[in-house]
Amino acid sequence: VQLQACGGGLVQAGGSLGLSCAVSGRTLSVYYIGWFRQAPGTEREFVAGISWSGGSTYYADSVKGRFTISRDNAKNTVYLQMNSLKPEDTATYYCAAGAGINRVDTYAYWGQGTLVTVSS
């Protein structure tokens, strides 16, 4: 399974940004697509996840109500719409595919990161 994330950039606090993750390969082995983020000096943390088949969504408390994860199975693409961004959302964002929901170690496939910078 290969994942290609894109859409990062620089945005002011309060602004919005959308990320996308194109999924290819043996997608039949994919149960969840997750977005994670990692700021310098911190551990990678779960942001949001979506069931590849059923569409159930899961969010970290820190982003609930501000971020929305969605998928387009026809395009094999998962999106992360980020609204009301805060400086603390600044991080490199990664999409991943695997069998888990919010645990880093349950995701076997990772895309390259895309940097999101939120200025105050």
mmCIF file of C-alpha atoms in Angstrom:
data_model
loop_
_atom_site.group_PDB
_atom_site.id
_atom_site.type_symbol
_atom_site.label_atom_id
_atom_site.label_comp_id
_atom_site.label_asym_id
_atom_site.label_seq_id
_atom_site.Cartn_x
_atom_site.Cartn_y
_atom_site.Cartn_z
ATOM 1 C CA VAL A 1 0.000 0.000 0.000
ATOM 2 C CA GLN A 2 1.346 3.419 -0.952
ATOM 3 C CA LEU A 3 0.146 6.739 0.373
ATOM 4 C CA GLN A 4 0.831 10.201 -0.979
ATOM 5 C CA ALA A 5 -0.071 13.157 1.201
ATOM 6 C CA CYS A 6 -0.210 16.719 0.015
ATOM 7 C CA GLY A 7 -1.797 20.055 0.797
ATOM 8 C CA GLY A 8 0.311 21.453 3.612
ATOM 9 C CA GLY A 9 1.385 25.045 3.786
ATOM 10 C CA LEU A 10 1.417 28.237 5.808
ATOM 11 C CA VAL A 11 -1.807 29.675 7.167
ATOM 12 C CA GLN A 12 -2.726 32.270 9.747
ATOM 13 C CA ALA A 13 -4.390 31.319 12.998
ATOM 14 C CA GLY A 14 -8.109 30.969 12.491
ATOM 15 C CA GLY A 15 -7.678 29.992 8.890
ATOM 16 C CA SER A 16 -8.349 26.752 7.041
ATOM 17 C CA LEU A 17 -6.319 24.237 5.139
ATOM 18 C CA GLY A 18 -7.142 20.975 3.408
ATOM 19 C CA LEU A 19 -4.935 17.920 3.151
ATOM 20 C CA SER A 20 -5.393 14.965 0.854
ATOM 21 C CA CYS A 21 -3.990 11.462 0.898
ATOM 22 C CA ALA A 22 -4.007 9.321 -2.234
ATOM 23 C CA VAL A 23 -4.009 5.608 -1.478
ATOM 24 C CA SER A 24 -2.822 2.999 -3.976
ATOM 25 C CA GLY A 25 -1.792 -0.613 -4.043
ATOM 26 C CA ARG A 26 -3.422 -3.448 -2.145
ATOM 27 C CA THR A 27 -6.209 -1.423 -0.584
ATOM 28 C CA LEU A 28 -8.162 -4.569 0.250
ATOM 29 C CA SER A 29 -5.820 -4.927 3.224
ATOM 30 C CA VAL A 30 -6.660 -1.458 4.493
ATOM 31 C CA TYR A 31 -9.135 -1.084 7.327
ATOM 32 C CA TYR A 32 -8.463 2.454 8.482
ATOM 33 C CA ILE A 33 -6.793 5.529 7.109
ATOM 34 C CA GLY A 34 -5.461 7.793 9.784
ATOM 35 C CA TRP A 35 -3.955 11.239 9.949
ATOM 36 C CA PHE A 36 -1.197 11.756 12.466
ATOM 37 C CA ARG A 37 1.007 14.723 13.225
ATOM 38 C CA GLN A 38 4.372 15.309 14.750
ATOM 39 C CA ALA A 39 5.800 18.582 15.949
ATOM 40 C CA PRO A 40 9.554 18.963 16.540
ATOM 41 C CA GLY A 41 10.601 17.290 19.769
ATOM 42 C CA THR A 42 7.285 15.542 20.286
ATOM 43 C CA GLU A 43 5.915 12.096 19.634
ATOM 44 C CA ARG A 44 3.710 11.380 16.666
ATOM 45 C CA GLU A 45 0.085 11.722 17.683
ATOM 46 C CA PHE A 46 -3.244 10.642 16.289
ATOM 47 C CA VAL A 47 -5.377 13.348 14.722
ATOM 48 C CA ALA A 48 -8.240 11.666 12.900
ATOM 49 C CA GLY A 49 -9.141 8.326 11.370
ATOM 50 C CA ILE A 50 -11.727 6.895 9.037
ATOM 51 C CA SER A 51 -12.906 3.390 8.308
ATOM 52 C CA TRP A 52 -12.000 2.593 4.725
ATOM 53 C CA SER A 53 -15.164 0.608 4.055
ATOM 54 C CA GLY A 54 -17.824 1.935 6.395
ATOM 55 C CA GLY A 55 -16.778 5.519 6.756
ATOM 56 C CA SER A 56 -16.859 5.691 10.559
ATOM 57 C CA THR A 57 -14.761 8.589 11.776
ATOM 58 C CA TYR A 58 -12.659 9.176 14.859
ATOM 59 C CA TYR A 59 -10.996 12.307 16.164
ATOM 60 C CA ALA A 60 -8.536 13.351 18.796
ATOM 61 C CA ASP A 61 -10.151 15.584 21.401
ATOM 62 C CA SER A 62 -7.852 18.427 20.429
ATOM 63 C CA VAL A 63 -9.312 18.669 16.927
ATOM 64 C CA LYS A 64 -12.948 17.690 17.427
ATOM 65 C CA GLY A 65 -15.264 20.263 15.951
ATOM 66 C CA ARG A 66 -12.474 21.843 13.912
ATOM 67 C CA PHE A 67 -11.165 19.058 11.669
ATOM 68 C CA THR A 68 -13.157 16.804 9.373
ATOM 69 C CA ILE A 69 -11.915 13.601 7.811
ATOM 70 C CA SER A 70 -13.644 12.195 4.756
ATOM 71 C CA ARG A 71 -12.986 9.750 1.970
ATOM 72 C CA ASP A 72 -13.738 9.302 -1.702
ATOM 73 C CA ASN A 73 -13.440 5.593 -2.404
ATOM 74 C CA ALA A 74 -13.832 6.106 -6.128
ATOM 75 C CA LYS A 75 -10.691 8.218 -6.081
ATOM 76 C CA ASN A 76 -8.978 6.204 -3.324
ATOM 77 C CA THR A 77 -8.391 9.467 -1.534
ATOM 78 C CA VAL A 78 -8.850 10.576 2.052
ATOM 79 C CA TYR A 79 -9.150 14.222 2.995
ATOM 80 C CA LEU A 80 -8.558 16.194 6.153
ATOM 81 C CA GLN A 81 -10.261 19.572 6.264
ATOM 82 C CA MET A 82 -8.788 21.711 8.999
ATOM 83 C CA ASN A 83 -10.673 24.798 10.148
ATOM 84 C CA SER A 84 -10.081 27.295 12.947
ATOM 85 C CA LEU A 85 -6.421 26.413 12.933
ATOM 86 C CA LYS A 86 -4.307 27.256 15.951
ATOM 87 C CA PRO A 87 -0.536 27.720 16.247
ATOM 88 C CA GLU A 88 -0.424 24.478 18.245
ATOM 89 C CA ASP A 89 -1.650 22.645 15.145
ATOM 90 C CA THR A 90 1.726 23.344 13.554
ATOM 91 C CA ALA A 91 3.330 20.007 12.719
ATOM 92 C CA THR A 92 4.224 17.628 9.961
ATOM 93 C CA TYR A 93 1.094 15.696 9.073
ATOM 94 C CA TYR A 94 1.206 12.091 7.947
ATOM 95 C CA CYS A 95 -1.429 9.814 6.525
ATOM 96 C CA ALA A 96 -1.240 6.128 7.243
ATOM 97 C CA ALA A 97 -3.067 2.917 6.477
ATOM 98 C CA GLY A 98 -3.553 -0.006 8.775
ATOM 99 C CA ALA A 99 -5.695 -2.051 11.063
ATOM 100 C CA GLY A 100 -5.952 0.251 14.016
ATOM 101 C CA ILE A 101 -7.797 3.431 14.827
ATOM 102 C CA ASN A 102 -5.682 5.780 16.898
ATOM 103 C CA ARG A 103 -2.492 3.898 17.765
ATOM 104 C CA VAL A 104 0.643 4.611 15.779
ATOM 105 C CA ASP A 105 1.860 1.036 16.104
ATOM 106 C CA THR A 106 -1.231 -0.403 14.409
ATOM 107 C CA TYR A 107 -0.551 1.440 11.166
ATOM 108 C CA ALA A 108 1.772 -0.456 8.831
ATOM 109 C CA TYR A 109 1.905 1.901 5.876
ATOM 110 C CA TRP A 110 2.874 5.559 5.976
ATOM 111 C CA GLY A 111 3.027 8.355 3.481
ATOM 112 C CA GLN A 112 5.586 11.099 3.479
ATOM 113 C CA GLY A 113 4.732 14.024 5.689
ATOM 114 C CA THR A 114 3.368 17.361 4.670
ATOM 115 C CA LEU A 115 4.189 20.407 6.760
ATOM 116 C CA VAL A 116 1.447 22.589 8.180
ATOM 117 C CA THR A 117 2.519 25.860 9.766
ATOM 118 C CA VAL A 118 0.003 28.056 11.570
ATOM 119 C CA SER A 119 1.205 31.551 12.338
ATOM 120 C CA SER A 120 -0.157 33.574 15.238
#
